[in-house]
XYZ file of C-alpha atoms in Angstrom:
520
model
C -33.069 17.698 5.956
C -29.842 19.697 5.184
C -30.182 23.445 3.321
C -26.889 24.077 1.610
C -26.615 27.555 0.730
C -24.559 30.955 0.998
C -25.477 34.393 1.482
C -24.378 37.604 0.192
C -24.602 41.293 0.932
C -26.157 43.264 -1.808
C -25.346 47.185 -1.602
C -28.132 49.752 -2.908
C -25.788 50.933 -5.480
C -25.656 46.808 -6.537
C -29.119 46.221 -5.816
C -30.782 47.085 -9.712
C -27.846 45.025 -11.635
C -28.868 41.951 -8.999
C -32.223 41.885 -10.194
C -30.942 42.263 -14.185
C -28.994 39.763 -13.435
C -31.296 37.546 -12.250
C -33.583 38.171 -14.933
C -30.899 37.335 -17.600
C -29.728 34.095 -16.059
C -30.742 30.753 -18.100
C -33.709 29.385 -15.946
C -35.480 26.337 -15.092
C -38.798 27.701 -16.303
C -40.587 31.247 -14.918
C -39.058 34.453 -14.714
C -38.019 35.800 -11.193
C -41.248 35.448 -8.798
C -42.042 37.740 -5.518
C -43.696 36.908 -2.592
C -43.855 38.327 1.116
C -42.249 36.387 3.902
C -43.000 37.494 7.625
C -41.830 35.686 10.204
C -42.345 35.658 14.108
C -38.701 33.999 15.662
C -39.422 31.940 19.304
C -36.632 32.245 22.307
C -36.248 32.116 25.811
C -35.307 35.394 27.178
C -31.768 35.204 27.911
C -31.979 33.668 23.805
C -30.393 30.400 25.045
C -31.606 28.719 21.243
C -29.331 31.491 19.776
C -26.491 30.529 22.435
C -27.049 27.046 21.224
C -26.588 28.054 17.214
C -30.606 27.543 16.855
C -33.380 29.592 15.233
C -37.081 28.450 16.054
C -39.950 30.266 13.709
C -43.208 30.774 12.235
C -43.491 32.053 8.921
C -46.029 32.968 6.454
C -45.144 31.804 2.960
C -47.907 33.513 0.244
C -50.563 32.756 2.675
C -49.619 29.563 4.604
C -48.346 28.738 7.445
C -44.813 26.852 7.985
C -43.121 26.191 11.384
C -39.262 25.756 10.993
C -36.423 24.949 12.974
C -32.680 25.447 11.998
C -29.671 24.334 12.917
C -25.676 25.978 13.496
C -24.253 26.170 10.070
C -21.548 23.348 10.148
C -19.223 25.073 7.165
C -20.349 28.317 6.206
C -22.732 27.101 4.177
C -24.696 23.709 5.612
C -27.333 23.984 8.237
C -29.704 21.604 9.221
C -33.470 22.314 9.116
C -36.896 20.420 9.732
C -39.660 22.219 8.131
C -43.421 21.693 9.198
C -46.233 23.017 7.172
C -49.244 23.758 9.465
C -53.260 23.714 8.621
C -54.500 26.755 7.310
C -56.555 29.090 9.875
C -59.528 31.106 8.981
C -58.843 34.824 8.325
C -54.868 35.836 9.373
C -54.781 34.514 12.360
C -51.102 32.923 13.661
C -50.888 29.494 14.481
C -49.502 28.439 18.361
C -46.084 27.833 17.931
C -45.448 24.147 19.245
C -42.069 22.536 19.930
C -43.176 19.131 19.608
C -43.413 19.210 16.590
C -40.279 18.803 15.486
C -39.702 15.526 17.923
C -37.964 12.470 16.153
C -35.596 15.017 13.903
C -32.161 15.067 15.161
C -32.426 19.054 15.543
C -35.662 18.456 17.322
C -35.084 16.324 19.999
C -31.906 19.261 20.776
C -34.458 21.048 21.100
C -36.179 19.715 23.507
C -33.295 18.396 25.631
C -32.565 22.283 25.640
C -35.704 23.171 26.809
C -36.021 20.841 29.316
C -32.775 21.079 30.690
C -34.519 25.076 31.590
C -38.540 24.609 32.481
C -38.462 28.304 34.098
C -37.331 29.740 30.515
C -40.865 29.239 28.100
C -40.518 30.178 24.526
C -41.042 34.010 23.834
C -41.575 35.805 20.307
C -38.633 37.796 20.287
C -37.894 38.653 16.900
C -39.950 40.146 13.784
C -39.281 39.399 10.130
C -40.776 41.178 7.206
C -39.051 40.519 3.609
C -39.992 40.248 0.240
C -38.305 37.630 -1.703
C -37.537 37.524 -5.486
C -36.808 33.854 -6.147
C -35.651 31.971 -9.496
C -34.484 29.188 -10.326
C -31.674 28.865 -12.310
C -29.424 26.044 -14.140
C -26.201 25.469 -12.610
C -24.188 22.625 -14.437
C -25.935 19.536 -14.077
C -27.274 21.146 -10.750
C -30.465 23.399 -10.038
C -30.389 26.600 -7.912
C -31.970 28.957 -6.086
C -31.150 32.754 -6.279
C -33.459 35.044 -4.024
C -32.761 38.745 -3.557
C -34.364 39.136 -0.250
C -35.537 42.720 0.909
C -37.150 44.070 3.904
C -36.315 44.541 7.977
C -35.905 42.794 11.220
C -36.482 44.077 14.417
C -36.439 42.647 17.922
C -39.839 42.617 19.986
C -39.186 44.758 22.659
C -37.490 47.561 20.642
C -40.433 48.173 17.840
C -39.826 48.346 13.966
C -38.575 52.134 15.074
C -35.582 50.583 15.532
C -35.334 47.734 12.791
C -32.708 46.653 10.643
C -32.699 46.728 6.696
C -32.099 43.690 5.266
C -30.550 43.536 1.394
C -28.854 40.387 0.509
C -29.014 37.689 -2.333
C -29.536 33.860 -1.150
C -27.797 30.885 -3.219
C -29.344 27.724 -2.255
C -28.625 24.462 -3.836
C -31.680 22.461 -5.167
C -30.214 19.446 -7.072
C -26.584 18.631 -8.057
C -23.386 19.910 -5.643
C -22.141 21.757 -2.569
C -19.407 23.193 -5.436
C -22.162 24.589 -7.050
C -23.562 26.361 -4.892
C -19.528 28.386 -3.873
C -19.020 28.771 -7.588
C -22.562 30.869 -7.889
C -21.036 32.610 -5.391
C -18.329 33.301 -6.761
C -19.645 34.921 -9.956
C -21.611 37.326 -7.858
C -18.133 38.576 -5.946
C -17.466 40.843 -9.163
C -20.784 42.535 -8.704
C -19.371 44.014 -5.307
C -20.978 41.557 -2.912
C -19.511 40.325 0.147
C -20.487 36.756 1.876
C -23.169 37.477 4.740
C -22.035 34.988 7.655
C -24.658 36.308 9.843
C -28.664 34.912 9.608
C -31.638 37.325 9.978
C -32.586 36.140 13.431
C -28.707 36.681 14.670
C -28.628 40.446 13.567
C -32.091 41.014 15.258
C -30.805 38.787 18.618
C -27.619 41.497 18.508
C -30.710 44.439 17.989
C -32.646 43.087 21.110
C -29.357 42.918 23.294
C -28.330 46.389 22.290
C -24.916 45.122 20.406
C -23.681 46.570 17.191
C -20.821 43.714 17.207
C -21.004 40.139 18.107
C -17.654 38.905 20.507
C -15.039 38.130 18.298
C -14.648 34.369 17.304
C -11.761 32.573 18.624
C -10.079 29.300 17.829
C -12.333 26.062 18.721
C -11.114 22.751 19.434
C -10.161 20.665 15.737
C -11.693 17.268 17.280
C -8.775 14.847 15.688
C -8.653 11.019 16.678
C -6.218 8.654 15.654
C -8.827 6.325 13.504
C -9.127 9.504 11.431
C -8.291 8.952 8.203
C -5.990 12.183 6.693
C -8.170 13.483 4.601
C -10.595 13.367 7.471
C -8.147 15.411 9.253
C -7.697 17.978 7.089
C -10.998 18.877 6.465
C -11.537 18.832 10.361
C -8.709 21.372 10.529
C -9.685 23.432 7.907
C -13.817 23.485 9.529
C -11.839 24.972 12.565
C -9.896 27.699 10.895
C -13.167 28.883 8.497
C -15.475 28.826 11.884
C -12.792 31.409 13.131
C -11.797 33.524 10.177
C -15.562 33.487 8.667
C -16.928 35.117 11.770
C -14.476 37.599 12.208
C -14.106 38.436 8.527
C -18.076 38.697 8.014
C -17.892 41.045 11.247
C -15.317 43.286 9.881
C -17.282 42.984 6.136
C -20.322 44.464 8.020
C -18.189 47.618 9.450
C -19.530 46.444 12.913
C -16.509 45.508 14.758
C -13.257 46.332 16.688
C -9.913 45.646 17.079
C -10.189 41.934 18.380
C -12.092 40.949 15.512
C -8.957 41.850 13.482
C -6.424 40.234 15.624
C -8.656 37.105 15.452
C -8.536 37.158 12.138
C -5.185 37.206 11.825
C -4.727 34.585 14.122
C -7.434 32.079 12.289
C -5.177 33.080 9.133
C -1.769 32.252 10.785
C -3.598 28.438 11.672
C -4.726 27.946 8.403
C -1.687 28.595 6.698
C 0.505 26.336 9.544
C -2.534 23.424 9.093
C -1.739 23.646 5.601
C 1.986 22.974 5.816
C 1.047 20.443 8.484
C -0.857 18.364 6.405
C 0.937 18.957 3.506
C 2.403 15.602 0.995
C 0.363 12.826 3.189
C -2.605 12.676 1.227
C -1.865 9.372 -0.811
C -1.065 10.027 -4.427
C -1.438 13.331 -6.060
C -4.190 15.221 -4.516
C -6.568 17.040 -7.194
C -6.515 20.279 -4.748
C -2.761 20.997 -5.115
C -3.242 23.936 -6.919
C -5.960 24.943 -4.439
C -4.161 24.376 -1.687
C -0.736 26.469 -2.827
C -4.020 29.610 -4.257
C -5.294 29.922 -0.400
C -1.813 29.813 1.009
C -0.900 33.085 -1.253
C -4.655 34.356 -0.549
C -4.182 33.751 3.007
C -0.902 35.649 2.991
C -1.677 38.758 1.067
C -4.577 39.284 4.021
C -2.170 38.553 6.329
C -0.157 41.211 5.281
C -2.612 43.644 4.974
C -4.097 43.350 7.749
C -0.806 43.667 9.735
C -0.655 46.723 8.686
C -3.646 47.554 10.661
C -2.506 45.448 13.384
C 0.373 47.514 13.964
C -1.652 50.991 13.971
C -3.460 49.061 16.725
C -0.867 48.305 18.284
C 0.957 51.870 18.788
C -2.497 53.608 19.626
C -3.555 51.267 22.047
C -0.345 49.575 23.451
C 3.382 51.563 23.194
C 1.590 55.197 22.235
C -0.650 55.506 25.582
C 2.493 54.267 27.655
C 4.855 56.410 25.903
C 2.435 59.677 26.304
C 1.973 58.628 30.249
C 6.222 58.638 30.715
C 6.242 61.667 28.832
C 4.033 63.249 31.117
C 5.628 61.827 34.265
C 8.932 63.568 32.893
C 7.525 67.045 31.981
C 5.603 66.638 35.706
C 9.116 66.042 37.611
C 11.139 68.543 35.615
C 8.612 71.558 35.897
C 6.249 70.527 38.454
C 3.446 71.143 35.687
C 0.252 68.844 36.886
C -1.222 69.722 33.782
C 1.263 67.845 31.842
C 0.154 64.877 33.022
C -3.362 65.089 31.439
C -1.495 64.324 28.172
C -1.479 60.499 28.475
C -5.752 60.407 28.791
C -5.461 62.421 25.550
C -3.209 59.909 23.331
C -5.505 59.185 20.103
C -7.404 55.997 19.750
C -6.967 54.375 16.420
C -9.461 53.745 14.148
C -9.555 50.383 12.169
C -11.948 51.230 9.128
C -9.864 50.235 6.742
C -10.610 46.748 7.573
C -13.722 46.928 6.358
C -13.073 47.726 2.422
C -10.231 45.321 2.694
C -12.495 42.339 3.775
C -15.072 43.463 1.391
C -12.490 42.923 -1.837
C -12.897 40.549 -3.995
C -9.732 38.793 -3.060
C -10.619 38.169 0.775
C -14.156 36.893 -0.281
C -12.606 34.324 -3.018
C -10.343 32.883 0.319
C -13.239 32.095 1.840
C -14.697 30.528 -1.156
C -11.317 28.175 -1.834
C -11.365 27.274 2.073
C -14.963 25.844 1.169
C -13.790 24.638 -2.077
C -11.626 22.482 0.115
C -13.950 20.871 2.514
C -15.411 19.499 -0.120
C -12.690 18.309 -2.493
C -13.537 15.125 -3.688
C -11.433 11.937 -2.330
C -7.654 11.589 -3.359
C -7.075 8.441 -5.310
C -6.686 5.711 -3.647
C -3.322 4.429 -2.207
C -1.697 3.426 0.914
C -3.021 5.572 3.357
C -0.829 6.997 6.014
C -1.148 6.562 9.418
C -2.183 9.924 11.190
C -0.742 10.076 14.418
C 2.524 8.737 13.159
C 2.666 11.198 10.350
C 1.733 14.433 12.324
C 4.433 13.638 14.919
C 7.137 12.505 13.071
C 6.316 16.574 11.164
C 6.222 18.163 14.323
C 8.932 16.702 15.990
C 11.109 18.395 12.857
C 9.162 21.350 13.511
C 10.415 21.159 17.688
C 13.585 20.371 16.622
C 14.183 23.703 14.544
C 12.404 25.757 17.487
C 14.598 24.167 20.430
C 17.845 25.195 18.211
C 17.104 28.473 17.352
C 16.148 29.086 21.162
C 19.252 27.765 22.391
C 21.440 30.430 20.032
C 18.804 33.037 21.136
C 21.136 35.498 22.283
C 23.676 35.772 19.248
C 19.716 36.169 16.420
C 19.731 38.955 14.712
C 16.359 40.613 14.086
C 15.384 38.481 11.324
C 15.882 35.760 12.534
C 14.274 35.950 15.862
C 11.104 36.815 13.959
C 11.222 33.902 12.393
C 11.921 32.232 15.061
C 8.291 33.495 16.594
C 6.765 32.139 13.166
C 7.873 28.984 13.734
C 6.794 29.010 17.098
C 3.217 29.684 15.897
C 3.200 27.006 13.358
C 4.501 24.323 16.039
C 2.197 25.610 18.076
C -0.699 26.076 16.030
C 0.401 22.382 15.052
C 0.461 21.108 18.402
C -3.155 21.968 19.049
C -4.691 20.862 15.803
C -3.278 17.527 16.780
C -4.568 17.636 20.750
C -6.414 14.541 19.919
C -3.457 12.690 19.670
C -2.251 13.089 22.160
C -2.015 12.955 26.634
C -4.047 16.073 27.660
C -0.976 16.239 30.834
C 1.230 15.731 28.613
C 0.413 18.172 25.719
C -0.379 20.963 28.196
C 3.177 20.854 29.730
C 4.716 20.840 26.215
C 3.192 23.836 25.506
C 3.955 25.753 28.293
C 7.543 26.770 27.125
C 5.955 27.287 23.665
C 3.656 29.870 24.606
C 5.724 31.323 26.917
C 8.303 32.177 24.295
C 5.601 33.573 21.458
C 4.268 35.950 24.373
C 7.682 37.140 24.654
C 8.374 37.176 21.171
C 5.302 38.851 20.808
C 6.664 41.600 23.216
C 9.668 42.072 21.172
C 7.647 42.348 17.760
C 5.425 45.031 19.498
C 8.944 46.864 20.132
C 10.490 46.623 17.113
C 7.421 48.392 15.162
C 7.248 51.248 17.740
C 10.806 51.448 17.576
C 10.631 51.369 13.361
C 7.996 54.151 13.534
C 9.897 56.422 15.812
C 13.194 55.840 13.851
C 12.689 59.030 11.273
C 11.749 61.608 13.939
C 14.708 60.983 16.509
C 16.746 64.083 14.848
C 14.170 65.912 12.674
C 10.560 67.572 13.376
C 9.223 69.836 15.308
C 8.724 67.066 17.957
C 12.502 65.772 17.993
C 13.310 65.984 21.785
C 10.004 63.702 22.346
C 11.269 61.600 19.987
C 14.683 61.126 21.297
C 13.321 60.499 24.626
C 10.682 57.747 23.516
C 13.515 56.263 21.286
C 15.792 56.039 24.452
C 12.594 54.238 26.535
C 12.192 52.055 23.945
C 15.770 51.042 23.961
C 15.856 50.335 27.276
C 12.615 48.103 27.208
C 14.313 46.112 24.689
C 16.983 45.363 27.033
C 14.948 44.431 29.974
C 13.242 41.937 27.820
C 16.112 40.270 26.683
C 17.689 40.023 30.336
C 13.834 38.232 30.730
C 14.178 36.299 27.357
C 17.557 34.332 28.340
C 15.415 32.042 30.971
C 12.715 31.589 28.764
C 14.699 30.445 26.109
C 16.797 27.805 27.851
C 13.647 26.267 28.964
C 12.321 26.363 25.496
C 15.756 24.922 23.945
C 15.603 22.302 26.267
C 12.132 20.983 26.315
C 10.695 17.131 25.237
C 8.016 16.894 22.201
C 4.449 15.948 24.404
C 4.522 12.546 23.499
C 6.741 9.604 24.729
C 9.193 7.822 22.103
């Protein structure tokens, strides 16, 4: 069976108007119930089930026993799960845990492929849950759901409920009607300060047991396009890729566990989205329902984008131009007065700090993106009409899209500023293109078109990185108390730019004159 449901961080200073809340929602019947869930989760040791998006458990319910497997979430909010109640015991004893039992589901026989494919690796308990639940049910539409304000800890096995995790967060989980349902629920709690939860229980205690505050960053996977695809199948294919991406980083960052990756990541996932969008935009057939969706995550998308630049670019300077500025300075003062202590000043250039991603993700306008994106996947069908053929529509869109990247490459040289950055935004968006669409086309083939691609965003990317240290020095060339520093990093910088565009003039012309990866 499938469990469609979201989950959502509930603060202590949110935690008491959750539960009034709850109370005052229109029901199905009883007022909010509470009962005690504790729960033993099974893995090898090196957790390959949790490497494999899998979570294998025992759990006592009010006094029974259920076994339960579960399954990657496929969009944020789907997972598949195969649930099997066991015979009650005498007393409180725990029931053997048993694999097998789950043979003839789809999830189960992954299972066991998994753990054949490793007999050395047996099944360990690992992981410790004890909540208490507060569960209603409550009318939604024509649909049924249910809220539950879970409460309690996890802890790994080998680390001891010493070191456990609290656990505060209000489940939405759809019992009859809609997947829309279910994000709209969601949506009403945003204005109660709550932020979507991306990670499960047993995936915070896994990151416990390995000693991680932060999970790796989440980069982009493969979109999985074929040409029998119909375009609406595409687009939702493209949009599951971007939401895998900017979900994981933006629930990361939402937590306050995270580091600078996770932001660039996100930024990145963003940039797809918003060049899958214009990639698929006009061929649906007739007028598609979501327009107005559509054109509200492209400005959401953007106004992240933006802020999180900001960010970016601290990131940037600390960790990139500002330690290799402080290290020339330092070679300088060295030559000119022989100081050795001088030199210590590069090892003592500041690290930046990226907390203000956190808040930033936690706003209500970053959470509602994520809630259109899944709006989105499951738009209903466009009205019916001629549909268009995929591959044939994609490339005759990104050939336009080459054809305005190979002429502003060849006129490289005479850009201004402006126009070489968006230059690199096109790049991205043919790029980004390019790769949604690797289904399409000759692996060879593809892979040499995007050589000269990437090679020019890199470089691009080299001058961006410039022109923002350059912008932040620009004010303290003649003024301050460190003017002469100034001056000098100013002066470096200058001459970096010029190296890179006595570098940029071969790229280019190999850009300018490159062939779209596909023949005709």
């Amino acid at each position: 069976m499938n469990e469609i449901e979201l989950c959502l961080t509930v603060t202590p200073q949110a935690r008491d108007a959750v539960k009034a809340l709850m109370d005052a929602r229109s029901g199905t019947g009883a007022r909010p119930r509470r009962k005690r869930l504790q729960a033993l989760y099974f893995d090898t040791r090196d957790q390959a089930l949790a490497r494999a998006g899998m979570a294998l458990r025992l759990r006592s319910e009010g006094g029974r026993w259920v076994q339960t497997l579960k399954g990657q979430a496929a969009d944020g909010m789907t997972r598949l799960e195969h649930e099997v109640p066991l015979p009650a015991l005498r007393g409180r004893a725990m029931p053997a845990l048993d694999p097998a039992r789950h043979q003839g589901s789809e999830l189960g026989e992954r299972l066991l492929a998994l753990l054949q494919a490793a007999p050395g690796a047996p099944l360990e308990p690992l992981l410790h849950a004890d909540i208490w639940r507060l569960a209603r049910q409550v009318q939604a539409g024509e649909g049924v759901l249910e809220l539950a304000l879970d409460e309690g800890f996890v802890w790994a096995q080998r680390s001891g409920p010493a070191q456990r995790l609290a656990v505060c967060e209000l489940e939405v989980e759809l019992q009859k009607g809609a997947p829309r349902d279910v994000i709209d629920e969601a949506g009403r709690w945003l204005a109660q300060g709550l932020w979507l939860e991306w990670r499960n229980k047993a995936q915070r205690a896994a990151m416990l047991a390995r000693g991680q505050t932060a999970i790796d960053s989440a980069t982009a996977g493969k979109t999985g396009l074929s040409a029998g695809m119909s375009v609406q199948a595409a687009r939702r294919a493209m949009l599951q890729s971007c939401l895998d991406q900017i979900g994981a980083n933006a629930g990361q960052i939402a937590a306050g566990l995270y580091h600078a990756e996770h932001v660039h990541q996100l930024r990145v996932g963003l940039r797809r989205l918003r060049s899958g969008l214009r990639l698929f935009e006009g061929l649906l057939p007739g007028e598609p329902d979501d327009a107005v969706l559509v054109q509200r995550i492209q400005a959401e998308s953007a106004a992240l984008f933006r802020a999180l630049g900001v960010i970016r670019d601290d990131d940037v300077q600390t960790q990139g131009w500002g330690p290799i500025l402080a290290q020339v300075w330092a070679q300088r003062l060295t030559a000119r007065d022989g100081s050795a202590g001088a030199a210590a000043a590069a090892d003592q250039a500041p690290v930046a700090s990226a907390g203000p991603a956190t808040p930033l993700l936690r706003q209500h306008s970053a959470q509602a993106l994520l809630l259109d994106m899944m709006r989105l996947l499951h738009a209903a069908e466009p009205p019916a009409g001629a549909p268009a053929r995929l591959s044939a529509a994609l490339k005759k869109r990104l050939r336009r899209w080459h054809a305005q990247v190979c002429g502003d490459a060849t006129a490289f040289a005479s850009l201004d500023e402006e126009a070489r950055h968006k230059l690199r935004k096109r790049l991205k968006r043919l790029r980004y293109g390019l790769q949604f669409s690797a289904g399409l086309f000759d692996p060879l083939r593809l892979k040499r078109g995007l050589a000269p691609i990437a090679a020019a965003q890199d470089l691009l990317g080299e001058f961006n990185d410039l022109a923002v240290a350059l912008a932040e020095r620009a004010d303290r060339v003649s003024t301050g108390p460190d003017a002469v520093r100034s001056a000098f990093e100013w002066g470096y910088l200058l001459a970096q730019r010029e190296r890179l565009l006595a570098r940029a003039a071969p790229v280019m012309a190999a850009l300018g004159q490159s062939k779209v990866p596909w023949k005709g």
